[in-house]
Each structure stands twice: as structure tokens, then as C-alpha cells.
């Protein structure tokens, strides 16, 4: 067997219990992350009514999370490069779980916006840290699929969060629903810290044969403490292009996190049950696309090279998302609108594994910082989305205008993909 350069590789070995365990933790982390994150979109109408919030105030609350998340992404990504995913993720999950639970105790607009801001600050770095962990346990040729499994979990969480939250709210009220979903993260963090190891060689379930397979691209550093090449990062056109591309992704994604249940139930007229189910449909489409996209980007990397595997796939997926989003404004039937919006997210998510794999391609030992930079800009896009929708609805009574903007943004993201070079790594000092 040979890699893309013709060098021989060790024969594939079956996944051990340890490697399967890493994937399971990544999957569950993503599920819990999105349960906690999307729960507020289901609770938004009840919170607004209970606390007397205007549409614009609720939009600001929804944006507060994304703002804090974006501000703390790079510090968290840098930290995971320095001390490793085991400790960083334990801190992250404990923090965000605590502030998810505290959301149920807010008494008004100031305390709600402060709590959601601190929740976002705590959750920042979760996916860069987990992606960094996957880069330690999986060789280059498997990282697309590994990231696909992780983001499949995020879409399962997104799919379940609205109907689960609505059930909890109907049974116990919106306040207790945040306490319940927040408590799940406490269990994850305890299990993660006791089980995971930053170096596969330190895990007792990893065999010598599997360790050779994991390290086929070159032995990983023995420790995480490596100097971050900030000058090279700041001069990297590649990194700027990746950040701009992911800004467009985040802008489109945050509508599904924030306003989709309100749009389906209050605007399109679906019942709470049907609206909850339809709110989960985009995440179902996206989850399946994550698995397919992870496999596809790895397959294309082996047969067509990294540029096609990352940039070609990203261009096609984002452009299709733009077309589907725009098409949703042209059809009159509510069901057709909901289906087209679901397919739009699925289309763009076909490239999600490629987005994160390209950070590992160019970042290598500094993948935590690179993914943190990328995810910062995604969430800056997410800051804008709830506000654009809120202002369009309150000032112009238009739910169509935001979809026009999203279609244009996705199309721009497709073009930006063409300027990324996944074969050009960040230079390390010295």
C-alpha cells in the first residue's frame, strides 16, 4: 500500500476499543454541545413571553452566545495546542454545562444576556479541541471521516434538541429544561477526563500495530508545548481565506440554531409538534451529509488530491446551498419551504468535514489555533444572523429578505473555496 507520494504504508489494522472510544466521545460531545446550544431556540418564544422581551432583544440574546464564542475561540484553540485536549475539554464542558443550568435561573433581560454570553465563552474551543484530539489519534487519510462522525453527532444533537426541549418545556417549563440538559455535560466531562489520553501511546488499549498506523504520517511530538508561529499565521493568505469561507458557513448555520422553530411555528403556521419535527429535519439532512462528506473528502484525497477533496467539494456544496436557500423563497407551500431549507443545510454540511480537515492539513501541530481562528469567524457570522432576522422582521415585516442575504453569502463562500490551497502548510519557526 502507498500514500499519495508513493511511500509505503503499514497495512490497515482494525479499530481498537480505544480508537472507537475516541470517536464515541467526539460524537457524544457534539450531541451534548448542540443540545445545550439549540435548546434556547425552542425556548425562545416562552422566554420572550415570560420575561417580556421584544424581538430585537431576543435577537440580541441569541447573538450574545455567538459573540462570546467567537471572542474566546482562538485563546481556547491556542490552549489546546499547549496543554492538550484532555484538560481543556474537561474545563470547557464543565463551564458551559454550569451556565446552561444557570440560564434557568435568570430574572430578566440583563441576566439572560449575561448568562448566554458567559455560556458562549465557556463553550468556545470545544470543536477545535476535539478536532485536535482526533488529529492525535487518526492519520491524515482518516481525519475526514473522524471529523464527519463528530459533526454527525452535532447534527443529531441539533435534530433532537428542539423536540426534546419542547417536551421538557411542556412537562416542566422552560427553566427546568435548561437544568436538565445542562446536567448531561457534567457526566460527559467526568468520563472524558478519566478515560482519554492525549497521546495514544499512553492508552493501555492501543496495540503496537495500531500505534504504527496512527503515526504513519510521522511520529507526533511527545508533548504539546510547541511555539505558536504567530507571524506565519498572520501572514498566511490561506488562513484568511479559510476564515472568510467559514464566516459564510456560520452565517447560514445560525438561522437554524436561533430562529428556525419560530419561523416554522409562528410564520409558516405549523403546529408545535410538526414544527418541532420539521426543525429537526435540517439537522437530520446535515448529519447524513456529514458522514457522506467525511467519507467523500477522504476518498477524493486518495484519488484526486487534496485540492479537489477540500476545495472542489466545498465549492460545489456551498453553491448548491445558495441555490436551495434562494429557491425556498420562490415556492408558496410551507412544506416545500421547510424541505428546501433542510436540504440547503444538508448541502452545505457535505463540505463540513472538508472545512475542518483543511485546517488539519495546513495547521499540523498548530491545528488548534488554526481551527480556533476559523471557528471564530464562523461565530462572527453567527452574531449577525439573529440580528439581521430580528431587524428585518421588526422593522420591515419581512422573513424573505434574510434568505436572500444567506443565499448571497453562501455563493460568496463557494468562490472563496477556490482560493484555498490545502497543500500549503503554516510554516513553523526555525
Tab-separated table of C-alpha atoms in Angstrom:
chain	number	residue	atom	x	y	z
A	1	UNK	CA	0.000	0.000	0.000
A	2	UNK	CA	1.272	3.514	-0.801
A	3	UNK	CA	0.255	7.027	0.106
A	4	UNK	CA	-0.216	9.945	-2.300
A	5	UNK	CA	3.545	10.411	-2.561
A	6	UNK	CA	4.238	6.745	-3.285
A	7	UNK	CA	5.649	5.933	0.154
A	8	UNK	CA	4.688	2.585	1.630
A	9	UNK	CA	2.231	2.491	4.490
A	10	UNK	CA	1.520	-0.093	7.162
A	11	UNK	CA	-1.404	-2.345	6.401
A	12	UNK	CA	-4.705	-1.122	7.858
A	13	UNK	CA	-5.482	-2.525	11.272
A	14	UNK	CA	-8.914	-2.931	12.867
A	15	UNK	CA	-10.012	-0.070	15.068
A	16	UNK	CA	-9.262	-0.902	18.652
A	17	UNK	CA	-11.635	-0.323	21.506
A	18	UNK	CA	-9.637	2.826	22.284
A	19	UNK	CA	-9.980	4.402	18.846
A	20	UNK	CA	-13.665	3.568	18.757
A	21	UNK	CA	-13.906	5.141	22.197
A	22	UNK	CA	-12.347	8.385	20.955
A	23	UNK	CA	-14.940	8.545	18.177
A	24	UNK	CA	-17.722	7.836	20.665
A	25	UNK	CA	-16.562	10.668	22.934
A	26	UNK	CA	-16.356	13.013	19.925
A	27	UNK	CA	-19.856	12.015	18.826
A	28	UNK	CA	-21.337	12.470	22.306
A	29	UNK	CA	-19.531	15.779	22.841
A	30	UNK	CA	-21.110	17.128	19.666
A	31	UNK	CA	-24.561	15.834	20.653
A	32	UNK	CA	-24.402	17.468	24.082
A	33	UNK	CA	-22.961	20.696	22.653
A	34	UNK	CA	-25.861	21.145	20.303
A	35	UNK	CA	-28.491	20.042	22.808
A	36	UNK	CA	-27.319	22.858	25.075
A	37	UNK	CA	-26.841	25.364	22.248
A	38	UNK	CA	-30.074	24.842	20.300
A	39	UNK	CA	-32.322	24.395	23.340
A	40	UNK	CA	-32.763	28.163	23.578
A	41	UNK	CA	-34.200	28.384	20.066
A	42	UNK	CA	-37.063	26.110	21.128
A	43	UNK	CA	-37.490	28.022	24.374
A	44	UNK	CA	-37.235	31.499	22.780
A	45	UNK	CA	-40.996	32.155	22.416
A	46	UNK	CA	-41.621	31.076	26.031
A	47	UNK	CA	-38.683	33.108	27.386
A	48	UNK	CA	-39.779	36.192	25.447
A	49	UNK	CA	-43.319	35.906	26.792
A	50	UNK	CA	-42.229	35.210	30.372
A	51	UNK	CA	-39.613	37.970	30.541
A	52	UNK	CA	-41.414	40.451	28.281
A	53	UNK	CA	-38.666	40.640	25.621
A	54	UNK	CA	-39.050	42.285	22.220
A	55	UNK	CA	-37.983	40.522	19.008
A	56	UNK	CA	-34.842	42.657	18.826
A	57	UNK	CA	-33.964	41.930	22.470
A	58	UNK	CA	-34.340	38.204	21.848
A	59	UNK	CA	-32.156	38.559	18.766
A	60	UNK	CA	-29.501	40.221	20.922
A	61	UNK	CA	-29.714	37.382	23.447
A	62	UNK	CA	-29.244	34.828	20.676
A	63	UNK	CA	-26.281	36.797	19.317
A	64	UNK	CA	-24.621	37.128	22.743
A	65	UNK	CA	-23.656	33.458	22.701
A	66	UNK	CA	-22.097	33.702	19.230
A	67	UNK	CA	-20.189	36.874	20.128
A	68	UNK	CA	-18.590	35.334	23.216
A	69	UNK	CA	-17.976	32.058	21.394
A	70	UNK	CA	-16.091	33.884	18.640
A	71	UNK	CA	-14.024	36.019	21.036
A	72	UNK	CA	-12.726	33.032	23.004
A	73	UNK	CA	-12.171	30.561	20.153
A	74	UNK	CA	-8.563	31.487	19.405
A	75	UNK	CA	-7.434	31.519	23.080
A	76	UNK	CA	-9.036	28.101	23.595
A	77	UNK	CA	-7.502	26.750	20.373
A	78	UNK	CA	-4.089	28.039	21.445
A	79	UNK	CA	-4.529	26.488	24.888
A	80	UNK	CA	-5.293	23.037	23.490
A	81	UNK	CA	-2.110	23.182	21.413
A	82	UNK	CA	-0.191	23.916	24.617
A	83	UNK	CA	-1.706	21.589	27.238
A	84	UNK	CA	-3.771	19.101	25.227
A	85	UNK	CA	-7.445	18.195	24.751
A	86	UNK	CA	-7.881	16.162	27.922
A	87	UNK	CA	-7.706	19.043	30.382
A	88	UNK	CA	-9.007	21.747	28.058
A	89	UNK	CA	-12.176	19.876	27.118
A	90	UNK	CA	-12.877	18.969	30.734
A	91	UNK	CA	-12.792	22.670	31.648
A	92	UNK	CA	-14.868	23.668	28.624
A	93	UNK	CA	-17.679	21.184	29.221
A	94	UNK	CA	-17.884	21.865	32.957
A	95	UNK	CA	-18.088	25.620	32.305
A	96	UNK	CA	-20.732	25.519	29.586
A	97	UNK	CA	-22.840	22.953	31.447
A	98	UNK	CA	-22.892	25.189	34.507
A	99	UNK	CA	-24.054	28.234	32.580
A	100	UNK	CA	-26.619	26.195	30.660
A	101	UNK	CA	-28.142	25.256	34.004
A	102	UNK	CA	-27.936	28.859	35.241
A	103	UNK	CA	-29.980	30.000	32.227
A	104	UNK	CA	-32.979	28.555	34.015
A	105	UNK	CA	-32.455	30.979	36.909
A	106	UNK	CA	-32.419	34.295	35.006
A	107	UNK	CA	-34.860	37.000	36.074
A	108	UNK	CA	-34.776	39.464	33.169
A	109	UNK	CA	-33.055	40.696	30.037
A	110	UNK	CA	-29.724	41.775	31.649
A	111	UNK	CA	-29.178	38.495	33.492
A	112	UNK	CA	-30.257	36.452	30.450
A	113	UNK	CA	-27.869	38.170	28.064
A	114	UNK	CA	-25.016	37.952	30.595
A	115	UNK	CA	-25.627	34.245	31.199
A	116	UNK	CA	-25.742	33.428	27.481
A	117	UNK	CA	-22.559	35.450	26.897
A	118	UNK	CA	-20.735	33.507	29.620
A	119	UNK	CA	-22.166	30.257	28.263
A	120	UNK	CA	-20.655	31.091	24.864
A	121	UNK	CA	-17.318	31.995	26.443
A	122	UNK	CA	-17.232	28.623	28.172
A	123	UNK	CA	-18.186	26.572	25.115
A	124	UNK	CA	-15.618	28.296	22.877
A	125	UNK	CA	-12.931	25.910	21.737
A	126	UNK	CA	-14.943	22.706	22.098
A	127	UNK	CA	-14.742	21.679	18.454
A	128	UNK	CA	-11.162	22.888	17.840
A	129	UNK	CA	-10.101	20.946	20.948
A	130	UNK	CA	-11.893	17.793	19.879
A	131	UNK	CA	-10.599	18.108	16.328
A	132	UNK	CA	-7.089	18.491	17.747
A	133	UNK	CA	-7.674	15.339	19.754
A	134	UNK	CA	-8.759	13.475	16.622
A	135	UNK	CA	-5.602	14.630	14.828
A	136	UNK	CA	-3.574	12.815	17.502
A	137	UNK	CA	-5.497	9.561	17.104
A	138	UNK	CA	-6.142	9.367	13.358
A	139	UNK	CA	-3.748	9.614	10.380
A	140	UNK	CA	-4.330	12.161	7.623
A	141	UNK	CA	-6.191	9.717	5.417
A	142	UNK	CA	-8.842	9.097	8.128
A	143	UNK	CA	-9.352	12.562	9.545
A	144	UNK	CA	-12.171	13.498	7.203
A	145	UNK	CA	-14.201	10.510	8.356
A	146	UNK	CA	-13.317	11.120	12.003
A	147	UNK	CA	-14.465	14.733	11.772
A	148	UNK	CA	-17.542	13.506	9.915
A	149	UNK	CA	-18.500	11.320	12.877
A	150	UNK	CA	-18.026	14.240	15.262
A	151	UNK	CA	-20.180	16.590	13.220
A	152	UNK	CA	-22.748	13.876	12.641
A	153	UNK	CA	-23.111	13.984	16.416
A	154	UNK	CA	-23.631	17.739	16.297
A	155	UNK	CA	-26.465	17.297	13.834
A	156	UNK	CA	-28.021	14.511	15.898
A	157	UNK	CA	-27.939	16.942	18.807
A	158	UNK	CA	-29.472	19.664	16.675
A	159	UNK	CA	-32.142	17.276	15.406
A	160	UNK	CA	-33.084	16.113	18.911
A	161	UNK	CA	-32.770	19.405	20.758
A	162	UNK	CA	-35.949	21.156	19.587
A	163	UNK	CA	-38.399	18.264	20.070
A	164	UNK	CA	-36.694	17.224	23.331
A	165	UNK	CA	-36.716	20.814	24.608
A	166	UNK	CA	-40.372	21.247	23.675
A	167	UNK	CA	-41.250	18.039	25.548
A	168	UNK	CA	-39.316	19.205	28.615
A	169	UNK	CA	-40.870	22.674	28.442
A	170	UNK	CA	-44.395	21.284	28.151
A	171	UNK	CA	-43.765	18.987	31.105
A	172	UNK	CA	-41.659	21.111	33.482
A	173	UNK	CA	-41.369	24.598	31.969
A	174	UNK	CA	-38.508	26.291	30.141
A	175	UNK	CA	-36.458	26.982	33.265
A	176	UNK	CA	-36.096	23.377	34.394
A	177	UNK	CA	-35.415	22.247	30.808
A	178	UNK	CA	-32.082	24.106	30.876
A	179	UNK	CA	-31.128	22.475	34.181
A	180	UNK	CA	-31.821	19.005	32.773
A	181	UNK	CA	-29.885	19.374	29.516
A	182	UNK	CA	-27.005	21.121	31.288
A	183	UNK	CA	-26.549	18.256	33.726
A	184	UNK	CA	-25.719	15.841	30.880
A	185	UNK	CA	-22.430	17.634	30.219
A	186	UNK	CA	-21.262	17.068	33.787
A	187	UNK	CA	-21.400	13.314	33.201
A	188	UNK	CA	-19.506	13.596	29.900
A	189	UNK	CA	-16.659	15.629	31.387
A	190	UNK	CA	-16.124	13.174	34.254
A	191	UNK	CA	-15.985	10.194	31.870
A	192	UNK	CA	-13.709	12.032	29.407
A	193	UNK	CA	-11.099	13.043	31.972
A	194	UNK	CA	-10.871	9.551	33.437
A	195	UNK	CA	-10.694	7.714	30.079
A	196	UNK	CA	-8.995	9.862	27.399
A	197	UNK	CA	-5.224	10.226	26.919
A	198	UNK	CA	-3.600	12.986	24.883
A	199	UNK	CA	-1.030	10.548	23.486
A	200	UNK	CA	-2.324	7.252	22.023
A	201	UNK	CA	0.882	5.551	23.196
A	202	UNK	CA	-0.204	6.205	26.805
A	203	UNK	CA	-3.527	4.385	26.416
A	204	UNK	CA	-3.385	0.730	27.515
A	205	UNK	CA	-5.800	-0.423	24.789
A	206	UNK	CA	-3.628	0.753	21.875
A	207	UNK	CA	-1.555	-2.048	20.337
A	208	UNK	CA	1.894	-1.511	18.726
A	209	UNK	CA	0.381	-2.233	15.298
A	210	UNK	CA	-2.302	0.374	15.709
A	211	UNK	CA	0.160	2.911	17.063
A	212	UNK	CA	2.194	2.447	13.870
A	213	UNK	CA	-0.957	3.057	11.820
A	214	UNK	CA	-1.815	6.200	13.792
A	215	UNK	CA	1.718	7.564	13.357
A	216	UNK	CA	2.079	6.659	9.661
A	217	UNK	CA	2.406	10.355	8.699
A	218	UNK	CA	5.269	10.825	11.149
A	219	UNK	CA	5.579	10.474	14.908
A	220	UNK	CA	3.596	13.035	16.860
A	221	UNK	CA	5.522	15.281	19.280
A	222	UNK	CA	5.953	13.790	22.726
A	223	UNK	CA	4.496	16.897	24.362
A	224	UNK	CA	2.099	19.643	23.325
A	225	UNK	CA	4.335	22.578	24.301
A	226	UNK	CA	5.374	23.936	20.886
A	227	UNK	CA	5.915	27.568	19.962
A	228	UNK	CA	2.979	29.023	18.050
A	229	UNK	CA	4.130	30.638	14.764
A	230	UNK	CA	2.022	33.780	15.138
A	231	UNK	CA	3.935	35.682	12.457
A	232	UNK	CA	3.394	32.914	9.909
A	233	UNK	CA	-0.268	32.707	10.866
A	234	UNK	CA	-0.804	36.433	10.421
A	235	UNK	CA	0.895	36.324	7.016
A	236	UNK	CA	-0.999	33.289	5.755
A	237	UNK	CA	-3.393	34.096	2.905
A	238	UNK	CA	-4.562	30.525	3.227
A	239	UNK	CA	-5.733	31.122	6.770
A	240	UNK	CA	-7.529	34.343	5.842
A	241	UNK	CA	-9.332	32.541	3.019
A	242	UNK	CA	-10.353	29.684	5.327
A	243	UNK	CA	-11.667	32.158	7.908
A	244	UNK	CA	-13.644	34.082	5.285
A	245	UNK	CA	-15.095	30.860	3.877
A	246	UNK	CA	-16.181	29.674	7.313
A	247	UNK	CA	-17.707	33.056	8.111
A	248	UNK	CA	-20.181	32.403	5.293
A	249	UNK	CA	-20.872	28.925	6.659
A	250	UNK	CA	-21.563	30.221	10.168
A	251	UNK	CA	-23.799	32.992	8.909
A	252	UNK	CA	-26.126	30.497	7.239
A	253	UNK	CA	-25.949	27.934	10.036
A	254	UNK	CA	-27.064	30.217	12.843
A	255	UNK	CA	-30.535	30.727	11.425
A	256	UNK	CA	-31.186	27.047	12.147
A	257	UNK	CA	-29.846	27.445	15.701
A	258	UNK	CA	-31.890	30.504	16.536
A	259	UNK	CA	-34.983	31.467	14.541
A	260	UNK	CA	-35.992	28.292	12.681
A	261	UNK	CA	-38.571	27.000	15.237
A	262	UNK	CA	-40.144	30.463	15.445
A	263	UNK	CA	-40.255	30.697	11.641
A	264	UNK	CA	-41.860	27.272	11.258
A	265	UNK	CA	-44.470	27.689	14.010
A	266	UNK	CA	-45.216	31.432	14.056
A	267	UNK	CA	-44.744	32.275	10.354
A	268	UNK	CA	-45.442	29.121	8.341
A	269	UNK	CA	-48.197	28.035	10.725
A	270	UNK	CA	-47.099	24.526	11.701
A	271	UNK	CA	-48.266	23.066	14.995
A	272	UNK	CA	-45.762	22.795	17.836
A	273	UNK	CA	-45.401	19.066	17.198
A	274	UNK	CA	-44.943	19.352	13.438
A	275	UNK	CA	-42.840	22.481	13.810
A	276	UNK	CA	-40.558	20.693	16.267
A	277	UNK	CA	-40.145	17.740	13.928
A	278	UNK	CA	-39.501	19.957	10.919
A	279	UNK	CA	-36.971	21.965	12.932
A	280	UNK	CA	-35.036	18.736	13.374
A	281	UNK	CA	-35.155	17.815	9.681
A	282	UNK	CA	-32.298	20.134	8.567
A	283	UNK	CA	-30.049	18.558	11.177
A	284	UNK	CA	-31.001	15.064	10.017
A	285	UNK	CA	-30.056	16.018	6.452
A	286	UNK	CA	-26.872	17.645	7.714
A	287	UNK	CA	-25.939	14.638	9.844
A	288	UNK	CA	-26.194	12.261	6.914
A	289	UNK	CA	-24.259	14.765	4.800
A	290	UNK	CA	-21.502	14.907	7.445
A	291	UNK	CA	-20.992	11.149	7.250
A	292	UNK	CA	-21.087	11.162	3.449
A	293	UNK	CA	-18.876	14.241	3.227
A	294	UNK	CA	-16.277	12.806	5.593
A	295	UNK	CA	-16.031	9.646	3.505
A	296	UNK	CA	-16.063	11.627	0.248
A	297	UNK	CA	-13.300	14.068	1.166
A	298	UNK	CA	-11.032	11.181	2.263
A	299	UNK	CA	-11.802	9.219	-0.906
A	300	UNK	CA	-11.116	12.229	-3.126
A	301	UNK	CA	-7.876	12.930	-1.244
A	302	UNK	CA	-6.638	9.433	-2.102
A	303	UNK	CA	-7.705	9.535	-5.753
A	304	UNK	CA	-7.785	13.186	-6.869
A	305	UNK	CA	-5.590	15.048	-4.393
A	306	UNK	CA	-6.267	17.467	-1.551
A	307	UNK	CA	-7.325	20.425	-3.693
A	308	UNK	CA	-10.234	18.515	-5.223
A	309	UNK	CA	-11.020	16.778	-1.931
A	310	UNK	CA	-11.303	20.020	0.015
A	311	UNK	CA	-11.817	22.936	-2.395
A	312	UNK	CA	-13.751	21.218	-5.181
A	313	UNK	CA	-16.109	19.610	-2.713
A	314	UNK	CA	-16.509	22.866	-0.776
A	315	UNK	CA	-17.255	24.913	-3.893
A	316	UNK	CA	-19.985	22.554	-5.103
A	317	UNK	CA	-21.590	22.129	-1.672
A	318	UNK	CA	-21.754	25.852	-0.858
A	319	UNK	CA	-23.051	26.786	-4.315
A	320	UNK	CA	-25.835	24.187	-4.070
A	321	UNK	CA	-26.720	25.557	-0.611
A	322	UNK	CA	-27.071	29.040	-2.099
A	323	UNK	CA	-29.384	27.795	-4.848
A	324	UNK	CA	-31.575	25.815	-2.442
A	325	UNK	CA	-31.856	28.702	0.039
A	326	UNK	CA	-32.910	31.102	-2.695
A	327	UNK	CA	-35.365	28.540	-4.085
A	328	UNK	CA	-37.131	28.391	-0.715
A	329	UNK	CA	-38.294	31.987	-1.269
A	330	UNK	CA	-39.905	31.127	-4.621
A	331	UNK	CA	-42.264	28.341	-3.554
A	332	UNK	CA	-45.545	29.209	-1.773
A	333	UNK	CA	-46.166	25.935	0.072
A	334	UNK	CA	-44.925	25.906	3.711
A	335	UNK	CA	-43.850	22.256	3.500
A	336	UNK	CA	-41.808	22.941	0.359
A	337	UNK	CA	-40.109	25.911	2.052
A	338	UNK	CA	-39.215	23.775	5.065
A	339	UNK	CA	-37.870	20.943	2.888
A	340	UNK	CA	-35.736	23.252	0.747
A	341	UNK	CA	-34.230	24.882	3.827
A	342	UNK	CA	-33.455	21.429	5.237
A	343	UNK	CA	-31.763	20.377	2.002
A	344	UNK	CA	-29.808	23.643	1.921
A	345	UNK	CA	-28.198	22.915	5.286
A	346	UNK	CA	-27.532	19.330	4.230
A	347	UNK	CA	-25.848	20.524	1.063
A	348	UNK	CA	-23.510	22.949	2.806
A	349	UNK	CA	-22.740	20.407	5.526
A	350	UNK	CA	-21.497	17.984	2.878
A	351	UNK	CA	-18.342	20.119	2.983
A	352	UNK	CA	-18.119	20.441	6.783
A	353	UNK	CA	-15.549	17.661	7.206
A	354	UNK	CA	-13.504	19.241	4.425
A	355	UNK	CA	-13.631	22.580	6.298
A	356	UNK	CA	-12.092	21.059	9.398
A	357	UNK	CA	-9.777	18.672	7.579
A	358	UNK	CA	-8.233	21.562	5.644
A	359	UNK	CA	-7.308	23.171	8.976
A	360	UNK	CA	-5.521	19.982	9.977
A	361	UNK	CA	-3.881	19.896	6.532
A	362	UNK	CA	-2.329	23.339	6.870
A	363	UNK	CA	-2.065	23.567	10.663
A	364	UNK	CA	-0.441	20.253	11.652
A	365	UNK	CA	0.999	20.788	15.164
A	366	UNK	CA	-0.838	24.119	15.380
A	367	UNK	CA	-4.223	22.824	14.280
A	368	UNK	CA	-5.845	24.033	17.499
A	369	UNK	CA	-5.026	27.663	16.732
A	370	UNK	CA	-5.945	27.301	13.053
A	371	UNK	CA	-9.324	25.701	13.796
A	372	UNK	CA	-9.866	28.283	16.532
A	373	UNK	CA	-9.267	31.102	14.042
A	374	UNK	CA	-11.622	29.513	11.545
A	375	UNK	CA	-14.360	28.924	14.084
A	376	UNK	CA	-14.010	32.476	15.398
A	377	UNK	CA	-15.131	33.827	12.057
A	378	UNK	CA	-17.942	31.299	11.806
A	379	UNK	CA	-19.367	32.653	15.027
A	380	UNK	CA	-18.855	36.256	13.990
A	381	UNK	CA	-21.150	35.347	11.114
A	382	UNK	CA	-23.452	33.828	13.708
A	383	UNK	CA	-23.535	37.109	15.625
A	384	UNK	CA	-25.049	38.817	12.584
A	385	UNK	CA	-27.686	36.267	11.619
A	386	UNK	CA	-30.098	36.609	14.577
A	387	UNK	CA	-29.842	40.390	14.356
A	388	UNK	CA	-30.450	40.533	10.598
A	389	UNK	CA	-33.552	38.378	11.011
A	390	UNK	CA	-34.786	40.348	14.025
A	391	UNK	CA	-34.400	43.731	12.344
A	392	UNK	CA	-35.911	42.505	9.061
A	393	UNK	CA	-38.952	41.189	10.897
A	394	UNK	CA	-39.455	44.061	13.334
A	395	UNK	CA	-38.611	46.962	11.030
A	396	UNK	CA	-39.733	45.669	7.614
A	397	UNK	CA	-42.034	42.726	8.492
A	398	UNK	CA	-40.022	40.556	6.087
A	399	UNK	CA	-38.962	36.943	6.586
A	400	UNK	CA	-37.883	36.694	2.934
A	401	UNK	CA	-35.089	39.290	2.942
A	402	UNK	CA	-32.859	37.262	5.336
A	403	UNK	CA	-32.940	34.271	2.946
A	404	UNK	CA	-31.805	36.461	0.045
A	405	UNK	CA	-28.848	37.576	2.140
A	406	UNK	CA	-27.997	33.998	3.128
A	407	UNK	CA	-28.052	32.812	-0.495
A	408	UNK	CA	-25.633	35.585	-1.492
A	409	UNK	CA	-23.357	34.793	1.451
A	410	UNK	CA	-23.246	31.070	0.587
A	411	UNK	CA	-22.392	31.890	-3.041
A	412	UNK	CA	-19.525	34.079	-1.845
A	413	UNK	CA	-18.298	31.190	0.300
A	414	UNK	CA	-18.267	28.909	-2.743
A	415	UNK	CA	-15.992	31.342	-4.601
A	416	UNK	CA	-13.681	31.751	-1.586
A	417	UNK	CA	-13.129	27.978	-1.515
A	418	UNK	CA	-11.323	28.280	-4.850
A	419	UNK	CA	-8.613	30.485	-3.295
A	420	UNK	CA	-7.640	27.965	-0.578
A	421	UNK	CA	-4.544	25.774	-1.010
A	422	UNK	CA	-4.744	22.737	1.314
A	423	UNK	CA	-1.221	21.627	0.346
A	424	UNK	CA	0.443	24.757	1.730
A	425	UNK	CA	1.120	24.325	5.460
A	426	UNK	CA	1.712	27.002	8.084
A	427	UNK	CA	5.458	27.465	8.367
A	428	UNK	CA	6.914	26.637	11.777
A	429	UNK	CA	9.597	28.876	13.293
A	430	UNK	CA	13.198	27.984	12.633
